[in-house]
Amino acid sequence: MIRIQFTEEEIDHIEYERYNYPDPKVQRKMEALFLKSQGLNHEIICKLCRISSVTLVEYLKQYIEGGLDRLKRNLYKGKINELADYSSTLEKHFNNHPPRTTKEAKQVIEDLTGISRGLTQVREFLKRIGFKYRKVGIIPGKTTDEDKIKEQEKFLNEKIMPRLSEAKSGERDIFLWMPPTLSMKDI
């Protein structure tokens, strides 16, 4: 166990920074250090802060090495995204040929770049370059069942057509989505 002697001024400063420092990762470091200053053992500190014992030891070594200033430096830069180099090429491709599914986008990315990623990573990449998911519905096809045909005609004649007539005369507002190839005149 690493032993550190804290002054009252250091404890007050740590206590202030654990709630007021703008970076949450540094706040977590300060929280662990504050609990250490209160005499808790490493196992309890790790449990309360939800960190591993290796991480706690690293925080304590950073404090011993350079004090609070060293703890405030967050040197983690993240992983390098290999797809970032291809983002403009992939964006152009997907604008011209939108993928229907994430699985299709994954295959296109692999074919164009040689980089294989999981579906979750592909979804995140597509979001990052500005694509959004669209929920898609299906228009039912024509039926050959006589009962269904009669049911559809009844619905059309009793529900849809009267409402369209009211809309044409200005008595009702209707909001429909129609394919660009259709207009109200076609109905």
Short mmCIF file of C-alpha atoms in Angstrom, two decimals:
data_model
loop_
_atom_site.label_atom_id
_atom_site.label_comp_id
_atom_site.label_asym_id
_atom_site.label_seq_id
_atom_site.Cartn_x
_atom_site.Cartn_y
_atom_site.Cartn_z
CA MET A 1 0.00 0.00 0.00
CA ILE A 2 1.30 3.44 -0.92
CA ARG A 3 1.47 5.82 2.04
CA ILE A 4 1.08 9.57 1.50
CA GLN A 5 0.92 12.32 4.12
CA PHE A 6 -1.56 15.05 3.19
CA THR A 7 -1.64 18.54 4.72
CA GLU A 8 -4.96 20.16 5.60
CA GLU A 9 -4.48 22.67 2.77
CA GLU A 10 -3.96 19.84 0.25
CA ILE A 11 -7.05 18.02 1.51
CA ASP A 12 -9.15 21.20 1.21
CA HIS A 13 -7.86 21.79 -2.31
CA ILE A 14 -8.50 18.16 -3.34
CA GLU A 15 -11.97 18.30 -1.80
CA TYR A 16 -12.78 21.45 -3.79
CA GLU A 17 -11.41 20.10 -7.09
CA ARG A 18 -13.25 16.78 -6.90
CA TYR A 19 -16.55 18.62 -7.46
CA ASN A 20 -15.50 21.75 -9.33
CA TYR A 21 -12.86 20.72 -11.86
CA PRO A 22 -14.35 20.87 -15.39
CA ASP A 23 -13.06 17.46 -16.59
CA PRO A 24 -14.99 14.49 -15.11
CA LYS A 25 -11.98 12.19 -15.49
CA VAL A 26 -9.90 14.54 -13.33
CA GLN A 27 -12.78 14.73 -10.85
CA ARG A 28 -12.62 10.95 -10.53
CA LYS A 29 -8.87 11.16 -9.85
CA MET A 30 -9.50 13.82 -7.19
CA GLU A 31 -12.23 11.69 -5.62
CA ALA A 32 -9.86 8.73 -5.32
CA LEU A 33 -7.15 10.96 -3.87
CA PHE A 34 -9.60 12.52 -1.40
CA LEU A 35 -10.69 9.10 -0.18
CA LYS A 36 -7.03 8.15 0.19
CA SER A 37 -6.49 11.29 2.29
CA GLN A 38 -9.30 10.14 4.56
CA GLY A 39 -7.44 6.94 5.40
CA LEU A 40 -9.56 4.45 3.44
CA ASN A 41 -7.83 1.34 2.16
CA HIS A 42 -7.28 0.77 -1.54
CA GLU A 43 -9.95 -1.91 -1.90
CA ILE A 44 -12.69 0.39 -0.60
CA ILE A 45 -11.46 3.35 -2.69
CA CYS A 46 -11.54 1.19 -5.83
CA LYS A 47 -15.02 -0.03 -5.02
CA LEU A 48 -16.38 3.48 -4.32
CA CYS A 49 -14.73 5.08 -7.36
CA ARG A 50 -15.35 2.07 -9.61
CA ILE A 51 -11.75 1.85 -10.72
CA SER A 52 -9.21 -0.96 -10.70
CA SER A 53 -6.39 -1.18 -8.21
CA VAL A 54 -3.90 -0.62 -11.05
CA THR A 55 -5.66 2.65 -11.92
CA LEU A 56 -5.63 3.78 -8.29
CA VAL A 57 -1.91 3.08 -7.99
CA GLU A 58 -1.34 5.05 -11.22
CA TYR A 59 -3.27 8.02 -9.77
CA LEU A 60 -1.23 7.90 -6.57
CA LYS A 61 2.06 7.66 -8.49
CA GLN A 62 1.02 10.69 -10.57
CA TYR A 63 0.31 12.62 -7.35
CA ILE A 64 3.67 11.66 -5.84
CA GLU A 65 5.43 12.53 -9.11
CA GLY A 66 3.96 15.99 -9.66
CA GLY A 67 1.27 16.81 -7.12
CA LEU A 68 -2.18 18.02 -8.10
CA ASP A 69 -0.89 19.68 -11.26
CA ARG A 70 0.21 16.29 -12.60
CA LEU A 71 -3.16 14.74 -11.71
CA LYS A 72 -4.99 17.49 -13.59
CA ARG A 73 -3.16 16.72 -16.82
CA ASN A 74 -5.23 14.26 -18.79
CA LEU A 75 -2.81 12.71 -21.25
CA TYR A 76 -5.27 10.17 -22.70
CA LYS A 77 -5.78 10.93 -26.39
CA GLY A 78 -7.92 7.96 -27.38
CA LYS A 79 -7.32 5.50 -30.17
CA ILE A 80 -6.51 6.59 -33.70
CA ASN A 81 -9.47 6.00 -36.00
CA GLU A 82 -8.16 4.34 -39.15
CA LEU A 83 -11.39 5.15 -41.02
CA ALA A 84 -10.87 8.90 -40.49
CA ASP A 85 -8.43 9.00 -43.42
CA TYR A 86 -11.14 7.62 -45.70
CA SER A 87 -14.08 9.64 -44.34
CA SER A 88 -14.39 12.06 -47.28
CA THR A 89 -14.18 9.24 -49.84
CA LEU A 90 -16.71 7.13 -47.96
CA GLU A 91 -19.02 10.10 -47.46
CA LYS A 92 -19.03 10.82 -51.21
CA HIS A 93 -19.67 7.17 -51.97
CA PHE A 94 -22.53 6.89 -49.48
CA ASN A 95 -24.09 10.15 -50.70
CA ASN A 96 -24.18 8.72 -54.22
CA HIS A 97 -25.06 5.17 -53.15
CA PRO A 98 -26.84 5.24 -49.74
CA PRO A 99 -26.58 1.92 -47.94
CA ARG A 100 -29.85 0.21 -47.08
CA THR A 101 -28.47 -1.43 -43.96
CA THR A 102 -25.51 -1.16 -41.64
CA LYS A 103 -24.41 -4.58 -42.83
CA GLU A 104 -24.29 -3.29 -46.40
CA ALA A 105 -22.32 -0.20 -45.28
CA LYS A 106 -19.90 -2.47 -43.41
CA GLN A 107 -19.27 -4.49 -46.57
CA VAL A 108 -18.77 -1.34 -48.70
CA ILE A 109 -16.30 0.08 -46.17
CA GLU A 110 -14.38 -3.19 -46.16
CA ASP A 111 -14.34 -3.34 -49.98
CA LEU A 112 -13.21 0.28 -50.42
CA THR A 113 -10.71 0.53 -47.58
CA GLY A 114 -9.74 -2.99 -46.63
CA ILE A 115 -10.59 -2.15 -43.01
CA SER A 116 -13.06 -4.44 -41.27
CA ARG A 117 -15.18 -3.04 -38.42
CA GLY A 118 -18.10 -4.38 -36.41
CA LEU A 119 -21.65 -3.18 -36.99
CA THR A 120 -21.57 -0.92 -33.91
CA GLN A 121 -18.38 0.80 -35.07
CA VAL A 122 -19.84 1.22 -38.57
CA ARG A 123 -23.00 2.81 -37.12
CA GLU A 124 -20.92 5.23 -35.06
CA PHE A 125 -18.74 6.09 -38.05
CA LEU A 126 -21.80 6.79 -40.22
CA LYS A 127 -23.22 9.07 -37.51
CA ARG A 128 -19.91 10.90 -37.24
CA ILE A 129 -19.82 11.68 -40.97
CA GLY A 130 -23.40 13.00 -40.86
CA PHE A 131 -25.68 10.12 -41.79
CA LYS A 132 -28.92 9.42 -39.94
CA TYR A 133 -31.01 6.30 -39.63
CA ARG A 134 -34.36 6.25 -41.34
CA LYS A 135 -37.18 4.03 -40.25
CA VAL A 136 -38.64 2.31 -43.26
CA GLY A 137 -42.13 0.96 -43.71
CA ILE A 138 -43.57 -1.29 -46.35
CA ILE A 139 -46.64 -0.66 -48.45
CA PRO A 140 -48.58 -3.89 -48.61
CA GLY A 141 -48.72 -5.53 -52.02
CA LYS A 142 -51.87 -6.40 -53.89
CA THR A 143 -53.77 -9.35 -52.65
CA THR A 144 -55.51 -12.12 -54.52
CA ASP A 145 -57.77 -13.07 -51.62
CA GLU A 146 -61.37 -12.01 -52.44
CA ASP A 147 -62.20 -11.16 -48.80
CA LYS A 148 -59.14 -8.92 -48.52
CA ILE A 149 -59.96 -7.18 -51.82
CA LYS A 150 -63.50 -6.43 -50.59
CA GLU A 151 -62.12 -5.20 -47.24
CA GLN A 152 -59.68 -2.86 -49.01
CA GLU A 153 -62.40 -1.52 -51.35
CA LYS A 154 -64.70 -0.92 -48.37
CA PHE A 155 -61.94 0.95 -46.53
CA LEU A 156 -61.17 3.02 -49.63
CA ASN A 157 -64.81 3.89 -50.33
CA GLU A 158 -66.00 4.43 -46.74
CA LYS A 159 -62.93 5.97 -45.07
CA ILE A 160 -60.41 7.38 -47.54
CA MET A 161 -62.55 8.79 -50.38
CA PRO A 162 -64.97 10.76 -48.14
CA ARG A 163 -62.02 12.35 -46.32
CA LEU A 164 -60.28 13.20 -49.59
CA SER A 165 -63.52 14.81 -50.82
CA GLU A 166 -63.71 16.89 -47.63
CA ALA A 167 -60.07 17.91 -48.12
CA LYS A 168 -60.73 19.00 -51.73
CA SER A 169 -63.68 21.14 -50.60
CA GLY A 170 -61.59 22.70 -47.80
CA GLU A 171 -63.52 21.16 -44.89
CA ARG A 172 -60.59 19.02 -43.70
CA ASP A 173 -56.81 19.08 -43.68
CA ILE A 174 -55.04 15.89 -44.61
CA PHE A 175 -51.35 15.26 -44.25
CA LEU A 176 -50.15 12.44 -46.46
CA TRP A 177 -46.84 11.33 -47.72
CA MET A 178 -46.95 10.45 -51.35
CA PRO A 179 -44.19 9.31 -53.61
CA PRO A 180 -42.86 12.15 -55.75
CA THR A 181 -44.34 10.48 -58.82
CA LEU A 182 -47.94 10.94 -57.49
CA SER A 183 -50.02 14.03 -56.87
CA MET A 184 -53.50 14.70 -55.50
CA LYS A 185 -54.79 14.83 -59.08
CA ASP A 186 -53.86 11.18 -59.52
CA ILE A 187 -56.04 10.09 -56.61
#
